[in-house]
Short mmCIF file of C-alpha atoms in Angstrom, two decimals:
data_model
loop_
_atom_site.label_atom_id
_atom_site.label_comp_id
_atom_site.label_asym_id
_atom_site.label_seq_id
_atom_site.Cartn_x
_atom_site.Cartn_y
_atom_site.Cartn_z
CA MET C 20 1.89 -82.62 63.82
CA PRO C 21 -1.84 -82.89 64.70
CA LEU C 22 -4.18 -83.37 61.77
CA ALA C 23 -6.07 -80.26 60.70
CA GLU C 24 -9.87 -80.42 60.96
CA SER C 25 -10.40 -81.06 57.24
CA ASN C 26 -7.74 -83.74 57.19
CA LEU C 27 -9.13 -85.27 60.38
CA SER C 28 -12.56 -85.67 58.79
CA GLU C 29 -11.05 -87.40 55.77
CA PHE C 30 -8.86 -89.56 58.01
CA LEU C 31 -11.88 -90.66 60.07
CA SER C 32 -13.75 -91.65 56.92
CA ARG C 33 -10.85 -93.85 55.84
CA LEU C 34 -10.43 -95.24 59.36
CA ALA C 35 -14.09 -96.22 59.49
CA GLU C 36 -13.81 -97.95 56.11
CA VAL C 37 -10.78 -99.94 57.25
CA THR C 38 -12.47 -100.87 60.55
CA ARG C 39 -15.56 -102.16 58.74
CA GLU C 40 -13.28 -104.31 56.58
CA ALA C 41 -11.69 -105.62 59.76
CA GLY C 42 -15.16 -106.44 61.07
CA ASP C 43 -15.89 -108.40 57.87
CA ILE C 44 -12.74 -110.47 58.52
CA ALA C 45 -13.93 -111.33 62.02
CA MET C 46 -17.46 -112.10 60.80
CA ALA C 47 -16.09 -114.89 58.60
CA TRP C 48 -15.53 -116.85 61.84
CA PHE C 49 -18.56 -115.59 63.79
CA ARG C 50 -21.53 -117.94 64.19
CA PRO C 51 -24.64 -116.25 65.69
CA GLY C 52 -25.83 -118.22 68.70
CA ALA C 53 -23.17 -120.88 68.25
CA ARG C 54 -19.50 -121.55 68.94
CA THR C 55 -17.13 -119.67 66.65
CA ALA C 56 -15.54 -121.43 63.69
CA ALA C 57 -12.20 -119.90 64.70
CA ALA C 58 -9.55 -121.83 66.60
CA ILE C 59 -9.41 -120.76 70.26
CA SER C 60 -6.39 -120.62 72.53
CA TYR C 61 -5.94 -119.15 75.99
CA LYS C 62 -3.66 -116.51 77.44
CA GLY C 63 -1.77 -116.78 80.71
CA GLY C 64 -4.70 -115.40 82.74
CA GLY C 65 -7.17 -117.75 81.07
CA SER C 66 -8.70 -115.21 78.65
CA PRO C 67 -9.57 -116.65 75.21
CA VAL C 68 -7.99 -115.45 72.00
CA THR C 69 -8.93 -116.70 68.56
CA GLU C 70 -7.41 -116.83 65.11
CA ALA C 71 -9.94 -114.12 64.21
CA ASP C 72 -8.37 -111.77 66.81
CA PHE C 73 -4.96 -112.31 65.25
CA ALA C 74 -6.22 -111.94 61.68
CA VAL C 75 -7.94 -108.63 62.47
CA ASP C 76 -4.86 -107.43 64.33
CA ARG C 77 -2.55 -108.16 61.36
CA PHE C 78 -4.95 -106.52 58.91
CA LEU C 79 -5.27 -103.33 60.96
CA PHE C 80 -1.54 -103.13 61.57
CA GLU C 81 -0.83 -103.25 57.83
CA GLN C 82 -3.59 -100.75 57.01
CA MET C 83 -2.52 -98.26 59.68
CA ARG C 84 1.08 -98.38 58.43
CA ARG C 85 -0.37 -96.76 55.31
CA LEU C 86 -2.89 -94.42 56.94
CA ALA C 87 -0.70 -93.24 59.82
CA PRO C 88 2.93 -94.25 59.10
CA GLN C 89 4.21 -91.84 61.76
CA ALA C 90 2.24 -93.49 64.56
CA GLY C 91 3.30 -96.08 67.09
CA TRP C 92 1.20 -99.16 67.78
CA LEU C 93 -0.49 -100.58 70.89
CA SER C 94 -2.77 -103.59 70.55
CA GLU C 95 -4.07 -106.27 72.86
CA GLU C 96 -2.83 -108.94 70.47
CA THR C 97 0.64 -107.56 69.63
CA ALA C 98 3.65 -107.74 71.94
CA ASP C 99 4.22 -104.25 73.34
CA SER C 100 7.35 -102.27 72.49
CA ASP C 101 8.97 -99.23 74.11
CA ASP C 102 9.28 -97.76 70.60
CA ARG C 103 5.76 -96.35 70.90
CA LEU C 104 6.75 -94.21 73.89
CA SER C 105 8.92 -92.01 71.67
CA ARG C 106 6.07 -91.34 69.21
CA GLU C 107 3.85 -88.27 69.33
CA ASP C 108 1.07 -90.29 67.68
CA ILE C 109 -0.08 -93.82 68.41
CA VAL C 110 -2.74 -96.19 67.12
CA ILE C 111 -4.50 -98.11 69.92
CA VAL C 112 -6.43 -101.23 68.90
CA ASP C 113 -8.55 -103.98 70.35
CA PRO C 114 -9.09 -106.33 67.39
CA ILE C 115 -12.06 -108.00 69.06
CA ASP C 116 -13.27 -106.42 72.28
CA GLY C 117 -15.51 -109.04 73.87
CA THR C 118 -13.76 -112.19 72.65
CA HIS C 119 -15.73 -114.32 75.16
CA ALA C 120 -18.95 -113.13 73.49
CA PHE C 121 -17.52 -113.67 70.01
CA THR C 122 -16.57 -117.27 70.78
CA ARG C 123 -20.08 -118.22 71.93
CA GLY C 124 -22.05 -116.48 69.18
CA ASP C 125 -23.09 -113.44 71.21
CA GLU C 126 -23.28 -110.35 68.95
CA ARG C 127 -22.05 -107.97 71.67
CA TRP C 128 -18.41 -107.58 70.55
CA ALA C 129 -16.62 -104.89 68.60
CA VAL C 130 -13.50 -103.80 66.75
CA SER C 131 -12.11 -100.76 68.55
CA ILE C 132 -9.46 -98.41 67.15
CA ALA C 133 -8.25 -94.90 67.93
CA LEU C 134 -5.57 -92.56 66.62
CA VAL C 135 -4.05 -90.73 69.59
CA GLU C 136 -2.22 -87.42 69.12
CA GLY C 137 -0.30 -85.90 71.98
CA GLY C 138 -1.81 -88.24 74.54
CA ARG C 139 -5.49 -87.82 73.59
CA PRO C 140 -7.66 -89.58 70.97
CA ALA C 141 -8.16 -87.59 67.78
CA ALA C 142 -10.13 -90.08 65.66
CA ALA C 143 -11.96 -93.19 66.81
CA VAL C 144 -14.16 -96.02 65.61
CA VAL C 145 -16.01 -98.69 67.58
CA HIS C 146 -17.55 -101.08 65.06
CA ALA C 147 -19.93 -103.86 66.11
CA PRO C 148 -20.47 -105.78 62.87
CA ALA C 149 -22.81 -108.42 64.28
CA ARG C 150 -25.05 -105.60 65.56
CA GLY C 151 -24.74 -103.57 62.36
CA GLU C 152 -23.49 -100.55 64.29
CA THR C 153 -20.53 -98.24 63.73
CA PHE C 154 -19.72 -95.49 66.21
CA THR C 155 -17.30 -92.81 64.97
CA ALA C 156 -15.86 -89.59 66.32
CA ALA C 157 -13.18 -87.04 65.51
CA ARG C 158 -11.84 -84.31 67.76
CA GLY C 159 -14.14 -81.28 67.59
CA LEU C 160 -16.31 -82.81 64.87
CA GLY C 161 -18.89 -84.69 66.92
CA ALA C 162 -19.77 -88.34 67.45
CA PHE C 163 -21.98 -90.45 65.20
CA LEU C 164 -23.77 -93.80 65.11
CA ASN C 165 -24.20 -95.14 61.57
CA GLY C 166 -23.76 -91.60 60.29
CA GLU C 167 -26.35 -89.99 62.59
CA ARG C 168 -24.99 -87.40 65.04
CA LEU C 169 -25.30 -88.44 68.67
CA ALA C 170 -27.16 -85.86 70.76
CA PRO C 171 -25.82 -84.48 74.06
CA PRO C 172 -27.48 -85.89 77.19
CA ASP C 173 -30.41 -84.14 78.79
CA ARG C 174 -29.92 -85.77 82.20
CA ALA C 175 -29.29 -83.15 84.91
CA SER C 176 -29.03 -85.41 87.94
CA LEU C 177 -28.26 -88.99 88.93
CA THR C 178 -31.78 -89.53 90.29
CA GLY C 179 -33.36 -92.37 88.34
CA ALA C 180 -30.23 -93.03 86.27
CA VAL C 181 -29.47 -96.44 84.74
CA VAL C 182 -26.01 -97.86 85.40
CA ILE C 183 -23.94 -100.83 84.27
CA ALA C 184 -21.63 -101.80 87.12
CA PRO C 185 -19.62 -104.75 88.44
CA ARG C 186 -21.67 -107.36 90.29
CA PRO C 187 -19.91 -106.75 93.66
CA LEU C 188 -21.40 -103.24 93.66
CA HIS C 189 -25.00 -104.14 92.81
CA GLU C 190 -26.36 -104.46 96.33
CA ARG C 191 -24.72 -101.22 97.42
CA ILE C 192 -26.10 -99.40 94.36
CA THR C 193 -29.66 -100.45 95.21
CA GLN C 194 -29.27 -98.75 98.59
CA LEU C 195 -28.33 -95.35 97.15
CA PRO C 196 -30.83 -92.53 97.69
CA GLN C 197 -30.71 -91.54 93.99
CA ASN C 198 -32.82 -94.60 93.02
CA ILE C 199 -30.26 -95.72 90.46
CA SER C 200 -31.26 -98.88 88.56
CA ILE C 201 -28.89 -101.52 87.20
CA ALA C 202 -28.82 -102.62 83.56
CA PRO C 203 -27.45 -105.99 82.36
CA ARG C 204 -23.71 -106.05 81.81
CA MET C 205 -22.43 -105.81 78.24
CA PRO C 206 -19.52 -108.24 77.54
CA SER C 207 -17.55 -105.61 75.58
CA LEU C 208 -16.37 -102.65 77.67
CA ALA C 209 -16.09 -100.52 74.53
CA LEU C 210 -19.76 -101.18 73.76
CA ARG C 211 -20.79 -100.54 77.37
CA LEU C 212 -19.22 -97.12 77.07
CA VAL C 213 -20.46 -96.08 73.62
CA ASP C 214 -23.97 -97.21 74.50
CA ILE C 215 -23.99 -94.28 76.94
CA ALA C 216 -23.21 -92.00 74.01
CA ALA C 217 -26.24 -93.48 72.25
CA GLY C 218 -28.44 -92.84 75.31
CA ARG C 219 -29.13 -96.50 76.00
CA HIS C 220 -28.07 -96.12 79.60
CA ASP C 221 -26.65 -93.29 81.67
CA LEU C 222 -23.62 -94.46 83.59
CA VAL C 223 -20.87 -97.07 83.61
CA ILE C 224 -18.74 -98.09 86.56
CA SER C 225 -15.92 -100.41 85.53
CA SER C 226 -13.77 -102.49 87.86
CA PRO C 227 -10.00 -101.88 87.87
CA ASN C 228 -7.57 -103.31 85.32
CA ALA C 229 -9.16 -102.26 82.03
CA ARG C 230 -6.51 -101.53 79.41
CA ASP C 231 -6.06 -98.60 77.07
CA TRP C 232 -7.17 -100.67 74.08
CA ASP C 233 -10.54 -101.27 75.81
CA ILE C 234 -11.29 -97.57 76.24
CA ALA C 235 -9.32 -95.23 73.94
CA ALA C 236 -11.80 -95.16 71.05
CA ALA C 237 -14.85 -95.05 73.33
CA ASP C 238 -13.27 -92.20 75.29
CA LEU C 239 -13.39 -89.87 72.28
CA ILE C 240 -16.87 -90.99 71.23
CA LEU C 241 -18.14 -90.18 74.72
CA GLU C 242 -16.31 -86.83 74.74
CA GLU C 243 -17.78 -85.74 71.42
CA ALA C 244 -21.28 -86.85 72.51
CA GLY C 245 -21.24 -84.69 75.66
CA ARG C 246 -20.30 -87.50 78.02
CA GLY C 247 -17.05 -88.16 79.85
CA LEU C 248 -14.79 -90.99 80.93
CA ALA C 249 -12.54 -90.79 84.00
CA GLU C 250 -10.63 -92.88 86.47
CA VAL C 251 -12.10 -92.76 89.96
CA GLU C 252 -8.69 -91.76 91.27
CA GLY C 253 -6.34 -89.59 89.24
CA GLY C 254 -6.37 -86.77 86.74
CA PRO C 255 -7.50 -86.53 83.09
CA LEU C 256 -7.03 -89.65 80.97
CA THR C 257 -3.97 -89.59 78.74
CA TYR C 258 -2.64 -92.34 76.53
CA ASN C 259 0.69 -93.79 75.43
CA ARG C 260 1.97 -94.20 78.98
CA ARG C 261 4.37 -97.00 79.83
CA SER C 262 1.59 -98.95 81.54
CA SER C 263 -1.66 -99.55 79.64
CA LYS C 264 -3.51 -100.67 82.77
CA ARG C 265 -6.26 -98.50 84.29
CA GLY C 266 -7.82 -98.10 87.70
CA MET C 267 -11.53 -98.08 88.37
CA LEU C 268 -13.36 -96.11 85.67
CA VAL C 269 -16.64 -94.20 85.44
CA ALA C 270 -18.48 -92.82 82.45
CA ALA C 271 -21.36 -90.35 82.71
CA PRO C 272 -22.78 -87.11 81.27
CA LYS C 273 -20.06 -84.50 81.73
CA PRO C 274 -21.91 -82.44 84.39
CA LEU C 275 -22.30 -85.61 86.48
CA ILE C 276 -18.78 -87.04 86.21
CA GLU C 277 -17.50 -85.77 89.55
CA GLU C 278 -20.60 -86.89 91.43
CA THR C 279 -20.35 -90.31 89.75
CA ARG C 280 -16.67 -90.59 90.67
CA ALA C 281 -17.48 -89.78 94.29
CA ILE C 282 -20.24 -92.40 94.42
CA ALA C 283 -18.02 -95.04 92.81
CA ARG C 284 -15.27 -94.25 95.30
CA THR C 285 -17.67 -94.76 98.20
CA LEU C 286 -19.29 -97.89 96.74
CA SER C 287 -15.96 -99.60 96.14
CA LYS C 288 -14.55 -99.19 99.67
CA GLY C 289 -13.52 -102.59 101.04
CA ILE C 290 -14.16 -104.45 97.75
CA ASP C 291 -11.49 -107.03 96.89
CA TRP C 292 -11.10 -106.88 93.10
CA SER C 293 -8.50 -109.67 92.90
#
């Protein structure tokens, strides 16, 4: 049964507390400007994973068994199970989003966690401990950065917008008539997305193959801050599907989502993402 508004507010407060504790665990291995103190191994595709990722994952799993015992579990660092597909609720976690950045002492990484009810996020936290920033949101209750409510966007058109986009699209973006400028890429996709909610840039275009754990928490934070997240092809985003993989994504102020999707669709024609 979905959490009532009063219970959702209390749940979010507890979720944020737990996520900050998870961030403290990761920070024990983080070395600003230097290689992490954590042991590093590599996944099949060559992506790094550290003992900090696993420690945060274990901690959050145990904590969420207490906070949301009815919920299934989907995490980048836990083997997936079909059990979650039978659950109405699910917790979706990226213990360290931006592990590459974490390993080299770059502060642009985050702990990302969302409680999903009926296919959509209901409570979410993106916590960037090295930046001292915690983004939170609950369904219908707004989005916040370090306790300050995030304002809705005032942008009414794409003219002069600032975008973060994959490098293969940069030259094509500079040729658009809307005079869209390109911002440096953030290593963490979750932080790329929530920085839109904070008004630090206007748009994100993300190459295919992001996973649900990269985006679920940021999705709600964007929604509650008057922005939106969508796949370039397909309908509304829902979670707890059999596949966690996503197509090309865009994020933008809600009134500009469809125009941004159309531009991304045109820009990406003929691009080989493999």
